[in-house]
């Protein structure tokens, strides 16, 4: 999952509403249609065991490719070729959609608290940061005491010629950097909003957003530096830039109505720091296994079903943005719904469903259907805002009905959520988020099984009548 901004979890007060959404059964209101039958068959045949076979393959690919599957790398290309071979063998019309992006490789990231008690402070350069001058820059800190999401957070001249220290949360890193730069700051340091042993990885999402150097810190180091407001630090951040090519994998069913398209997607790329088996091998495996089982049990007719495995999500949703930007008006209008699956097997999982109530028309109904599908397994969902962290965002911005599942990233599980779903309160949903340990041992099998069934059931229901998915159940 791309780290533009922290997801804000909807309050648990929504749960009584959600619990009332699911009828006893699709058959309770009358005779089942072909969509109901296909949904039941796919939910039974699309399993976590099948998804795990794909996750094992992705782990092997990462192991043979420098430990990661980053966009533009051998690991990503091998992952895409693996998926392509399976989808073509299943009978899908598969295409690769190439695009270029500005790849960055960090060559320097150092922060030193100077003066008495001088010490090195761990820092991570955010992707697309501006570089510091050769040899770095030395300047006093100026603490915002806020998340830096509005120009008023940087009022006056307190930041001119200084390095702004900002809390992570709610808005994008690019917005924080822009406000700090407008106030005259020469650089910005963003500290995490949850505990952790290492600085977070993040991106400004666009090369043009690198107006000043921006680095990430741990929560503890951020608080320590904030307590030393006015202290002087020496900062060195440098990234080399080069253009690289990567590609999306698009697989389309044969024989469906081209004017009614159901899309399901997940990003295939990982961060450079690890193999990305939960983020987002899990979503990829769920989408891929659903596509394979659909090909076995559906021989055409109804809507066109289009599966997408996006590249360069971790660089700013670049693959999905490239795809949506290239759609004609007619192609955009033909997409009935887009379903996004990013991190569906976090080991300390939540069961989040994106809240479509403020999304394009039909999105609220998609939310209800996904909640209902979890309820059919005896599971309770919690709503979370769409936000702009994953590949649903370009579709939402284009006015396409959307929805999706998410089991949590770096956020901390609450006591109420632990009572609801098990796991450990006060710990991250995914303790290996964007880390080398995001491997096969980082998969929550119960979450994977539940969410794979939801993906399969939802796609099955939508094949014959996609408009039903965007109509309240």
CSV table of C-alpha atoms in Angstrom, one decimal:
chain,number,residue,atom,x,y,z
A,1,UNK,CA,0.0,0.0,0.0
A,2,UNK,CA,1.2,3.4,-1.0
A,3,UNK,CA,2.1,5.7,2.0
A,4,UNK,CA,0.6,9.1,1.1
A,5,UNK,CA,-1.5,9.6,4.1
A,6,UNK,CA,-2.6,7.7,7.2
A,7,UNK,CA,-6.0,6.0,7.0
A,8,UNK,CA,-8.5,7.4,9.5
A,9,UNK,CA,-10.6,4.6,10.9
A,10,UNK,CA,-14.3,5.2,11.2
A,11,UNK,CA,-15.7,5.1,14.7
A,12,UNK,CA,-17.1,1.8,16.0
A,13,UNK,CA,-20.5,3.6,16.3
A,14,UNK,CA,-21.1,2.5,12.7
A,15,UNK,CA,-21.2,-1.2,13.7
A,16,UNK,CA,-24.9,-1.4,14.7
A,17,UNK,CA,-25.8,0.1,11.3
A,18,UNK,CA,-23.5,-2.4,9.5
A,19,UNK,CA,-24.9,-5.4,11.4
A,20,UNK,CA,-28.3,-4.7,10.0
A,21,UNK,CA,-27.2,-4.7,6.4
A,22,UNK,CA,-27.1,-8.4,5.6
A,23,UNK,CA,-30.2,-10.4,4.8
A,24,UNK,CA,-30.3,-14.1,5.9
A,25,UNK,CA,-29.3,-15.3,2.5
A,26,UNK,CA,-29.4,-14.3,-1.2
A,27,UNK,CA,-32.1,-17.0,-1.5
A,28,UNK,CA,-34.2,-15.6,1.4
A,29,UNK,CA,-36.0,-13.1,-0.8
A,30,UNK,CA,-36.9,-15.4,-3.7
A,31,UNK,CA,-35.5,-17.9,-6.2
A,32,UNK,CA,-31.8,-17.4,-6.9
A,33,UNK,CA,-30.7,-16.0,-10.2
A,34,UNK,CA,-27.6,-17.0,-12.2
A,35,UNK,CA,-25.6,-14.4,-10.4
A,36,UNK,CA,-26.5,-15.9,-7.0
A,37,UNK,CA,-25.5,-19.3,-8.2
A,38,UNK,CA,-22.2,-18.2,-9.6
A,39,UNK,CA,-21.5,-16.2,-6.4
A,40,UNK,CA,-22.0,-19.3,-4.3
A,41,UNK,CA,-19.9,-21.5,-6.5
A,42,UNK,CA,-17.0,-19.1,-6.6
A,43,UNK,CA,-17.2,-18.4,-2.9
A,44,UNK,CA,-16.9,-22.2,-2.3
A,45,UNK,CA,-14.1,-22.9,-4.9
A,46,UNK,CA,-12.0,-19.8,-4.4
A,47,UNK,CA,-9.9,-20.5,-1.3
A,48,UNK,CA,-7.1,-19.2,0.8
A,49,UNK,CA,-5.1,-22.4,-0.2
A,50,UNK,CA,-5.3,-21.4,-3.8
A,51,UNK,CA,-4.2,-17.8,-2.9
A,52,UNK,CA,-1.3,-19.2,-0.9
A,53,UNK,CA,0.1,-21.0,-3.9
A,54,UNK,CA,0.4,-17.6,-5.7
A,55,UNK,CA,1.9,-16.0,-2.6
A,56,UNK,CA,4.5,-18.8,-2.5
A,57,UNK,CA,5.3,-18.1,-6.1
A,58,UNK,CA,5.7,-14.4,-5.4
A,59,UNK,CA,8.0,-15.1,-2.5
A,60,UNK,CA,10.2,-17.3,-4.6
A,61,UNK,CA,10.3,-14.6,-7.3
A,62,UNK,CA,11.4,-12.0,-4.7
A,63,UNK,CA,14.0,-14.4,-3.3
A,64,UNK,CA,15.5,-14.8,-6.8
A,65,UNK,CA,15.3,-11.0,-7.5
A,66,UNK,CA,17.2,-9.2,-4.8
A,67,UNK,CA,14.5,-9.7,-2.2
A,68,UNK,CA,11.8,-7.4,-3.7
A,69,UNK,CA,9.4,-7.0,-6.5
A,70,UNK,CA,9.6,-3.2,-7.0
A,71,UNK,CA,8.2,-1.6,-10.1
A,72,UNK,CA,10.7,-1.5,-12.9
A,73,UNK,CA,12.7,-4.3,-11.4
A,74,UNK,CA,13.3,-7.9,-12.5
A,75,UNK,CA,11.2,-9.1,-9.5
A,76,UNK,CA,8.1,-7.1,-10.7
A,77,UNK,CA,8.5,-8.3,-14.3
A,78,UNK,CA,8.8,-11.9,-13.2
A,79,UNK,CA,5.7,-11.5,-11.0
A,80,UNK,CA,3.8,-10.0,-14.0
A,81,UNK,CA,4.9,-12.8,-16.3
A,82,UNK,CA,3.8,-15.4,-13.7
A,83,UNK,CA,0.3,-13.8,-13.5
A,84,UNK,CA,0.1,-13.4,-17.3
A,85,UNK,CA,0.9,-17.0,-18.0
A,86,UNK,CA,-1.9,-18.2,-15.7
A,87,UNK,CA,-4.5,-15.8,-17.0
A,88,UNK,CA,-3.7,-16.6,-20.6
A,89,UNK,CA,-3.9,-20.3,-19.9
A,90,UNK,CA,-7.3,-19.7,-18.3
A,91,UNK,CA,-8.6,-18.1,-21.5
A,92,UNK,CA,-8.5,-14.4,-20.7
A,93,UNK,CA,-7.5,-11.7,-23.2
A,94,UNK,CA,-4.3,-10.4,-21.5
A,95,UNK,CA,-2.5,-7.2,-22.4
A,96,UNK,CA,0.4,-5.3,-20.9
A,97,UNK,CA,0.1,-1.5,-20.6
A,98,UNK,CA,3.5,0.0,-20.4
A,99,UNK,CA,4.4,3.4,-19.0
A,100,UNK,CA,7.5,5.2,-17.7
A,101,UNK,CA,8.1,6.7,-14.3
A,102,UNK,CA,10.8,8.6,-12.4
A,103,UNK,CA,12.6,6.0,-10.4
A,104,UNK,CA,14.5,7.3,-7.4
A,105,UNK,CA,17.4,5.6,-5.5
A,106,UNK,CA,18.5,7.1,-2.2
A,107,UNK,CA,22.2,7.7,-1.9
A,108,UNK,CA,22.3,9.7,1.3
A,109,UNK,CA,20.0,10.0,4.3
A,110,UNK,CA,21.7,11.4,7.4
A,111,UNK,CA,20.5,13.6,10.3
A,112,UNK,CA,22.6,14.8,13.1
A,113,UNK,CA,21.5,16.7,16.2
A,114,UNK,CA,24.4,19.1,16.7
A,115,UNK,CA,25.7,20.9,19.8
A,116,UNK,CA,25.9,19.4,23.2
A,117,UNK,CA,24.9,15.8,23.2
A,118,UNK,CA,25.4,15.5,19.4
A,119,UNK,CA,24.0,12.3,18.1
A,120,UNK,CA,22.9,10.7,14.8
A,121,UNK,CA,19.1,10.4,14.3
A,122,UNK,CA,17.8,7.8,11.9
A,123,UNK,CA,16.0,9.4,9.0
A,124,UNK,CA,14.5,8.1,5.7
A,125,UNK,CA,14.3,10.2,2.6
A,126,UNK,CA,10.8,10.4,1.2
A,127,UNK,CA,10.5,9.4,-2.4
A,128,UNK,CA,10.7,12.4,-4.7
A,129,UNK,CA,12.3,14.6,-2.1
A,130,UNK,CA,14.4,17.5,-3.2
A,131,UNK,CA,18.1,16.9,-2.5
A,132,UNK,CA,20.0,18.9,0.1
A,133,UNK,CA,23.0,21.0,-1.2
A,134,UNK,CA,26.3,19.0,-1.6
A,135,UNK,CA,27.5,18.2,1.9
A,136,UNK,CA,24.0,18.8,3.4
A,137,UNK,CA,22.5,21.7,5.2
A,138,UNK,CA,22.6,22.9,8.8
A,139,UNK,CA,19.6,24.8,10.3
A,140,UNK,CA,17.6,25.2,13.5
A,141,UNK,CA,14.4,23.2,13.9
A,142,UNK,CA,11.0,24.9,14.0
A,143,UNK,CA,8.2,22.7,15.5
A,144,UNK,CA,4.7,23.0,14.1
A,145,UNK,CA,2.9,21.2,16.9
A,146,UNK,CA,0.5,20.1,14.2
A,147,UNK,CA,0.1,18.0,11.1
A,148,UNK,CA,1.0,20.9,8.8
A,149,UNK,CA,-2.1,20.4,6.6
A,150,UNK,CA,-3.0,24.1,6.3
A,151,UNK,CA,-1.0,27.3,5.6
A,152,UNK,CA,-2.1,28.6,9.0
A,153,UNK,CA,0.0,25.9,10.6
A,154,UNK,CA,3.1,27.8,9.4
A,155,UNK,CA,2.0,31.3,10.3
A,156,UNK,CA,4.5,34.1,10.6
A,157,UNK,CA,8.3,34.0,10.0
A,158,UNK,CA,9.1,31.2,12.5
A,159,UNK,CA,9.9,28.8,9.7
A,160,UNK,CA,12.0,31.0,7.4
A,161,UNK,CA,15.4,29.5,7.0
A,162,UNK,CA,14.6,26.6,9.4
A,163,UNK,CA,13.8,22.9,9.1
A,164,UNK,CA,10.1,22.3,9.9
A,165,UNK,CA,9.2,19.4,12.2
A,166,UNK,CA,5.7,18.1,11.4
A,167,UNK,CA,3.5,15.3,12.7
A,168,UNK,CA,2.3,12.6,10.2
A,169,UNK,CA,-1.4,12.3,9.5
A,170,UNK,CA,-4.6,13.2,7.6
A,171,UNK,CA,-3.0,15.0,4.6
A,172,UNK,CA,-0.4,14.0,2.0
A,173,UNK,CA,3.3,14.5,2.6
A,174,UNK,CA,3.3,16.7,-0.5
A,175,UNK,CA,0.8,19.1,1.1
A,176,UNK,CA,2.9,19.3,4.2
A,177,UNK,CA,6.0,20.0,2.2
A,178,UNK,CA,4.3,22.6,0.1
A,179,UNK,CA,3.0,24.5,3.1
A,180,UNK,CA,6.4,24.4,4.8
A,181,UNK,CA,8.2,25.6,1.7
A,182,UNK,CA,5.7,28.5,1.2
A,183,UNK,CA,6.5,29.6,4.8
A,184,UNK,CA,10.2,29.7,4.0
A,185,UNK,CA,11.4,26.4,5.5
A,186,UNK,CA,14.5,25.0,3.9
A,187,UNK,CA,13.5,21.4,4.6
A,188,UNK,CA,10.9,19.3,6.5
A,189,UNK,CA,11.0,16.4,8.8
A,190,UNK,CA,7.8,14.4,9.3
A,191,UNK,CA,7.7,12.2,12.4
A,192,UNK,CA,5.5,9.1,12.5
A,193,UNK,CA,2.2,9.0,14.5
A,194,UNK,CA,2.5,5.5,15.7
A,195,UNK,CA,5.4,3.8,17.6
A,196,UNK,CA,8.1,2.0,15.6
A,197,UNK,CA,11.7,1.1,15.7
A,198,UNK,CA,12.6,2.5,12.3
A,199,UNK,CA,11.6,5.6,10.3
A,200,UNK,CA,8.7,5.0,8.0
A,201,UNK,CA,8.9,4.9,4.2
A,202,UNK,CA,6.8,7.3,2.2
A,203,UNK,CA,6.4,9.2,-1.0
A,204,UNK,CA,5.6,12.7,-2.2
A,205,UNK,CA,3.8,10.9,-5.0
A,206,UNK,CA,5.0,13.2,-7.8
A,207,UNK,CA,8.5,14.4,-8.8
A,208,UNK,CA,7.2,18.0,-9.0
A,209,UNK,CA,6.2,17.8,-5.3
A,210,UNK,CA,9.9,17.7,-4.2
A,211,UNK,CA,10.1,21.5,-3.6
A,212,UNK,CA,12.3,21.0,-0.4
A,213,UNK,CA,14.1,18.1,1.1
A,214,UNK,CA,11.7,15.9,3.2
A,215,UNK,CA,12.6,13.1,5.5
A,216,UNK,CA,10.7,10.7,7.8
A,217,UNK,CA,11.4,10.0,11.5
A,218,UNK,CA,10.1,7.6,14.1
A,219,UNK,CA,7.5,8.9,16.6
A,220,UNK,CA,10.1,8.7,19.5
A,221,UNK,CA,12.7,10.7,17.7
A,222,UNK,CA,10.2,13.2,16.5
A,223,UNK,CA,9.1,13.8,20.1
A,224,UNK,CA,12.7,14.1,21.3
A,225,UNK,CA,13.5,16.7,18.6
A,226,UNK,CA,10.3,18.6,19.3
A,227,UNK,CA,11.3,18.9,23.0
A,228,UNK,CA,14.5,20.5,21.7
A,229,UNK,CA,12.7,23.1,19.7
A,230,UNK,CA,15.2,25.5,18.3
A,231,UNK,CA,18.0,23.0,18.4
A,232,UNK,CA,20.2,22.9,15.3
A,233,UNK,CA,20.5,19.8,13.1
A,234,UNK,CA,22.5,18.8,10.0
A,235,UNK,CA,20.5,17.1,7.3
A,236,UNK,CA,21.7,15.2,4.2
A,237,UNK,CA,19.2,13.8,1.8
A,238,UNK,CA,20.0,12.8,-1.8
A,239,UNK,CA,18.3,10.7,-4.4
A,240,UNK,CA,19.4,9.8,-7.9
A,241,UNK,CA,16.7,9.9,-10.5
A,242,UNK,CA,16.3,7.9,-13.7
A,243,UNK,CA,13.4,7.1,-16.0
A,244,UNK,CA,12.3,3.4,-15.9
A,245,UNK,CA,9.6,1.5,-17.7
A,246,UNK,CA,7.1,-0.8,-16.1
A,247,UNK,CA,3.6,-2.1,-17.1
A,248,UNK,CA,0.2,-3.0,-15.8
A,249,UNK,CA,-1.3,-6.4,-16.5
A,250,UNK,CA,-4.9,-6.2,-17.8
A,251,UNK,CA,-6.9,-9.4,-18.2
A,252,UNK,CA,-10.4,-9.4,-19.8
A,253,UNK,CA,-13.0,-12.0,-20.1
A,254,UNK,CA,-14.2,-13.0,-23.6
A,255,UNK,CA,-17.7,-12.7,-24.8
A,256,UNK,CA,-19.0,-10.2,-22.2
A,257,UNK,CA,-21.0,-7.0,-22.8
A,258,UNK,CA,-18.4,-4.3,-23.6
A,259,UNK,CA,-20.8,-1.6,-22.3
A,260,UNK,CA,-21.0,-3.2,-18.9
A,261,UNK,CA,-17.6,-3.8,-17.3
A,262,UNK,CA,-16.9,-5.0,-13.8
A,263,UNK,CA,-13.3,-4.4,-12.7
A,264,UNK,CA,-11.3,-5.9,-9.8
A,265,UNK,CA,-7.8,-4.9,-9.2
A,266,UNK,CA,-4.7,-5.0,-6.9
A,267,UNK,CA,-1.2,-3.6,-7.1
A,268,UNK,CA,1.5,-6.1,-8.0
A,269,UNK,CA,4.6,-4.1,-7.1
A,270,UNK,CA,6.3,-4.2,-3.7
A,271,UNK,CA,8.5,-1.6,-2.0
A,272,UNK,CA,12.3,-2.1,-2.4
A,273,UNK,CA,12.6,-2.9,1.3
A,274,UNK,CA,10.9,-6.3,1.0
A,275,UNK,CA,9.1,-9.0,-1.0
A,276,UNK,CA,5.7,-7.4,-0.3
A,277,UNK,CA,3.7,-10.6,0.4
A,278,UNK,CA,1.0,-8.9,2.4
A,279,UNK,CA,1.5,-5.6,0.6
A,280,UNK,CA,0.3,-6.4,-1.9
A,281,UNK,CA,0.9,-10.0,-2.8
A,282,UNK,CA,-2.3,-10.8,-0.7
A,283,UNK,CA,-4.6,-8.6,-2.8
A,284,UNK,CA,-2.9,-9.9,-6.0
A,285,UNK,CA,-3.4,-13.5,-5.0
A,286,UNK,CA,-7.0,-12.9,-4.1
A,287,UNK,CA,-7.7,-11.2,-7.5
A,288,UNK,CA,-5.7,-13.8,-9.4
A,289,UNK,CA,-7.3,-16.8,-7.8
A,290,UNK,CA,-10.8,-15.3,-8.3
A,291,UNK,CA,-10.0,-14.8,-12.0
A,292,UNK,CA,-8.9,-18.4,-12.4
A,293,UNK,CA,-11.9,-19.9,-10.7
A,294,UNK,CA,-14.2,-17.6,-12.6
A,295,UNK,CA,-12.8,-18.9,-15.9
A,296,UNK,CA,-13.6,-22.5,-14.8
A,297,UNK,CA,-17.2,-21.8,-13.8
A,298,UNK,CA,-18.3,-19.0,-16.2
A,299,UNK,CA,-18.3,-19.5,-20.0
A,300,UNK,CA,-19.3,-16.0,-21.1
A,301,UNK,CA,-22.3,-13.8,-21.2
A,302,UNK,CA,-23.3,-11.0,-18.8
A,303,UNK,CA,-20.9,-8.3,-18.2
A,304,UNK,CA,-17.2,-8.1,-19.3
A,305,UNK,CA,-15.0,-8.8,-16.3
A,306,UNK,CA,-11.7,-7.0,-16.3
A,307,UNK,CA,-8.9,-7.9,-13.8
A,308,UNK,CA,-6.0,-5.4,-13.3
A,309,UNK,CA,-2.7,-5.9,-11.6
A,310,UNK,CA,-1.2,-2.4,-11.3
A,311,UNK,CA,2.4,-1.4,-11.2
A,312,UNK,CA,4.1,1.5,-9.4
A,313,UNK,CA,1.4,1.9,-6.8
A,314,UNK,CA,4.1,2.4,-4.3
A,315,UNK,CA,5.4,5.3,-6.3
A,316,UNK,CA,2.2,7.2,-6.2
A,317,UNK,CA,-0.6,5.0,-7.7
A,318,UNK,CA,1.1,5.6,-11.1
A,319,UNK,CA,-0.2,2.5,-12.8
A,320,UNK,CA,-3.8,3.0,-12.0
A,321,UNK,CA,-3.6,6.7,-12.7
A,322,UNK,CA,-2.0,6.0,-16.1
A,323,UNK,CA,-4.9,3.6,-16.9
A,324,UNK,CA,-7.7,5.9,-15.8
A,325,UNK,CA,-6.1,8.9,-17.6
A,326,UNK,CA,-6.0,6.9,-20.8
A,327,UNK,CA,-9.7,6.0,-20.8
A,328,UNK,CA,-12.0,7.6,-23.3
A,329,UNK,CA,-15.3,9.0,-22.1
A,330,UNK,CA,-17.1,6.0,-23.5
A,331,UNK,CA,-14.6,3.6,-21.9
A,332,UNK,CA,-15.0,5.3,-18.6
A,333,UNK,CA,-18.8,5.2,-18.7
A,334,UNK,CA,-18.7,1.5,-19.5
A,335,UNK,CA,-17.1,0.6,-16.2
A,336,UNK,CA,-19.9,-0.2,-13.8
A,337,UNK,CA,-17.8,-0.6,-10.7
A,338,UNK,CA,-14.1,-0.9,-9.7
A,339,UNK,CA,-13.2,-3.1,-6.7
A,340,UNK,CA,-9.8,-2.6,-5.1
A,341,UNK,CA,-8.0,-5.1,-2.9
A,342,UNK,CA,-4.8,-3.9,-1.2
A,343,UNK,CA,-3.5,-5.7,1.9
A,344,UNK,CA,-6.2,-8.3,2.7
A,345,UNK,CA,-4.2,-10.5,5.0
A,346,UNK,CA,-2.5,-8.4,7.7
A,347,UNK,CA,-1.4,-10.7,10.6
A,348,UNK,CA,-3.0,-8.5,13.3
A,349,UNK,CA,-5.9,-7.8,11.0
A,350,UNK,CA,-8.9,-5.6,10.9
A,351,UNK,CA,-11.8,-6.1,8.6
A,352,UNK,CA,-12.2,-2.7,7.0
A,353,UNK,CA,-14.5,-1.9,4.1
A,354,UNK,CA,-14.1,1.4,2.3
A,355,UNK,CA,-16.9,3.8,3.1
A,356,UNK,CA,-18.5,4.8,-0.2
A,357,UNK,CA,-21.0,7.2,1.3
A,358,UNK,CA,-19.1,10.2,0.0
A,359,UNK,CA,-17.9,8.5,-3.2
A,360,UNK,CA,-19.4,8.5,-6.7
A,361,UNK,CA,-23.0,7.3,-7.2
A,362,UNK,CA,-23.3,3.6,-6.4
A,363,UNK,CA,-20.3,3.4,-4.1
A,364,UNK,CA,-22.4,3.4,-1.0
A,365,UNK,CA,-24.2,0.3,-2.3
A,366,UNK,CA,-20.9,-1.4,-3.1
A,367,UNK,CA,-20.0,-0.8,0.6
A,368,UNK,CA,-23.2,-2.5,1.7
A,369,UNK,CA,-22.6,-5.5,-0.5
A,370,UNK,CA,-19.1,-6.0,0.8
A,371,UNK,CA,-20.2,-5.7,4.4
A,372,UNK,CA,-23.0,-8.1,3.6
A,373,UNK,CA,-20.6,-10.6,2.2
A,374,UNK,CA,-18.5,-10.6,5.4
A,375,UNK,CA,-21.7,-10.8,7.5
A,376,UNK,CA,-22.6,-14.0,5.5
A,377,UNK,CA,-19.5,-15.5,7.1
A,378,UNK,CA,-20.5,-14.3,10.5
A,379,UNK,CA,-18.0,-11.5,10.4
A,380,UNK,CA,-18.4,-7.8,11.3
A,381,UNK,CA,-16.9,-5.1,9.2
A,382,UNK,CA,-15.8,-1.6,10.1
A,383,UNK,CA,-15.9,1.3,7.7
A,384,UNK,CA,-12.9,3.3,6.7
A,385,UNK,CA,-12.7,6.4,4.4
A,386,UNK,CA,-11.6,5.9,0.8
A,387,UNK,CA,-8.6,8.3,1.2
A,388,UNK,CA,-6.0,8.4,-1.5
A,389,UNK,CA,-3.6,5.6,-0.4
A,390,UNK,CA,-4.5,3.0,-3.0
A,391,UNK,CA,-5.6,2.4,-6.5
A,392,UNK,CA,-9.3,3.0,-6.0
A,393,UNK,CA,-8.5,6.8,-5.8
A,394,UNK,CA,-8.1,7.5,-9.6
A,395,UNK,CA,-11.4,5.7,-10.2
A,396,UNK,CA,-13.2,7.6,-7.5
A,397,UNK,CA,-11.8,10.9,-8.8
A,398,UNK,CA,-13.1,9.9,-12.3
A,399,UNK,CA,-16.6,9.4,-10.9
A,400,UNK,CA,-16.6,5.6,-11.2
A,401,UNK,CA,-18.4,3.7,-8.4
A,402,UNK,CA,-15.8,1.9,-6.3
A,403,UNK,CA,-15.3,-0.1,-3.2
A,404,UNK,CA,-12.8,-2.4,-1.6
A,405,UNK,CA,-11.3,-4.3,1.4
A,406,UNK,CA,-8.4,-3.5,3.7
A,407,UNK,CA,-7.0,-5.3,6.7
A,408,UNK,CA,-4.8,-2.5,8.1
A,409,UNK,CA,-1.2,-1.3,7.7
A,410,UNK,CA,0.9,0.7,10.2
A,411,UNK,CA,-2.0,1.8,12.4
A,412,UNK,CA,-2.5,0.3,15.8
A,413,UNK,CA,-5.4,-2.0,16.7
A,414,UNK,CA,-7.7,-0.7,19.3
A,415,UNK,CA,-9.0,-2.7,22.3
A,416,UNK,CA,-12.5,-2.7,20.8
A,417,UNK,CA,-11.2,-4.1,17.5
A,418,UNK,CA,-9.2,-6.8,19.3
A,419,UNK,CA,-12.5,-7.9,21.1
A,420,UNK,CA,-14.2,-7.9,17.7
A,421,UNK,CA,-11.6,-9.7,15.5
A,422,UNK,CA,-9.0,-11.1,18.0
A,423,UNK,CA,-5.3,-10.2,17.7
A,424,UNK,CA,-3.3,-7.8,19.9
A,425,UNK,CA,-4.5,-4.3,20.9
A,426,UNK,CA,-1.9,-1.6,20.8
A,427,UNK,CA,0.1,-3.3,18.0
A,428,UNK,CA,0.2,-2.5,14.3
A,429,UNK,CA,-2.2,-4.4,12.0
A,430,UNK,CA,0.8,-5.3,10.0
A,431,UNK,CA,4.1,-5.2,12.0
A,432,UNK,CA,6.1,-5.8,8.8
A,433,UNK,CA,4.6,-3.0,6.8
A,434,UNK,CA,7.0,-1.9,4.1
A,435,UNK,CA,9.8,-4.0,5.7
A,436,UNK,CA,12.0,-7.0,4.8
A,437,UNK,CA,9.9,-9.2,7.0
A,438,UNK,CA,6.8,-8.8,4.8
A,439,UNK,CA,7.2,-12.4,3.7
A,440,UNK,CA,5.1,-15.6,3.8
A,441,UNK,CA,5.4,-15.5,7.6
A,442,UNK,CA,3.5,-12.2,7.6
A,443,UNK,CA,0.2,-13.5,6.3
A,444,UNK,CA,-2.9,-13.7,8.5
A,445,UNK,CA,-4.6,-16.8,7.2
A,446,UNK,CA,-8.1,-16.1,8.7
A,447,UNK,CA,-8.2,-12.7,7.1
A,448,UNK,CA,-7.0,-14.1,3.8
A,449,UNK,CA,-9.6,-16.8,3.8
A,450,UNK,CA,-12.4,-14.4,4.6
A,451,UNK,CA,-11.5,-11.8,2.1
A,452,UNK,CA,-10.8,-14.2,-0.7
A,453,UNK,CA,-14.3,-15.4,-0.3
A,454,UNK,CA,-15.6,-11.9,-0.4
A,455,UNK,CA,-13.8,-11.1,-3.6
A,456,UNK,CA,-15.0,-14.2,-5.3
A,457,UNK,CA,-18.6,-13.8,-4.1
A,458,UNK,CA,-18.8,-10.2,-5.1
A,459,UNK,CA,-17.4,-10.7,-8.6
A,460,UNK,CA,-19.7,-13.7,-9.0
A,461,UNK,CA,-22.7,-11.6,-8.1
A,462,UNK,CA,-21.8,-8.8,-10.5
A,463,UNK,CA,-21.1,-10.8,-13.6
A,464,UNK,CA,-24.7,-11.2,-14.7
A,465,UNK,CA,-26.1,-7.9,-13.2
A,466,UNK,CA,-23.3,-5.4,-12.4
A,467,UNK,CA,-25.9,-2.7,-11.8
A,468,UNK,CA,-27.1,-4.8,-8.8
A,469,UNK,CA,-23.7,-4.2,-7.0
A,470,UNK,CA,-24.3,-0.4,-7.2
A,471,UNK,CA,-27.8,-0.7,-5.9
A,472,UNK,CA,-28.5,-1.2,-2.2
A,473,UNK,CA,-29.2,-4.8,-1.3
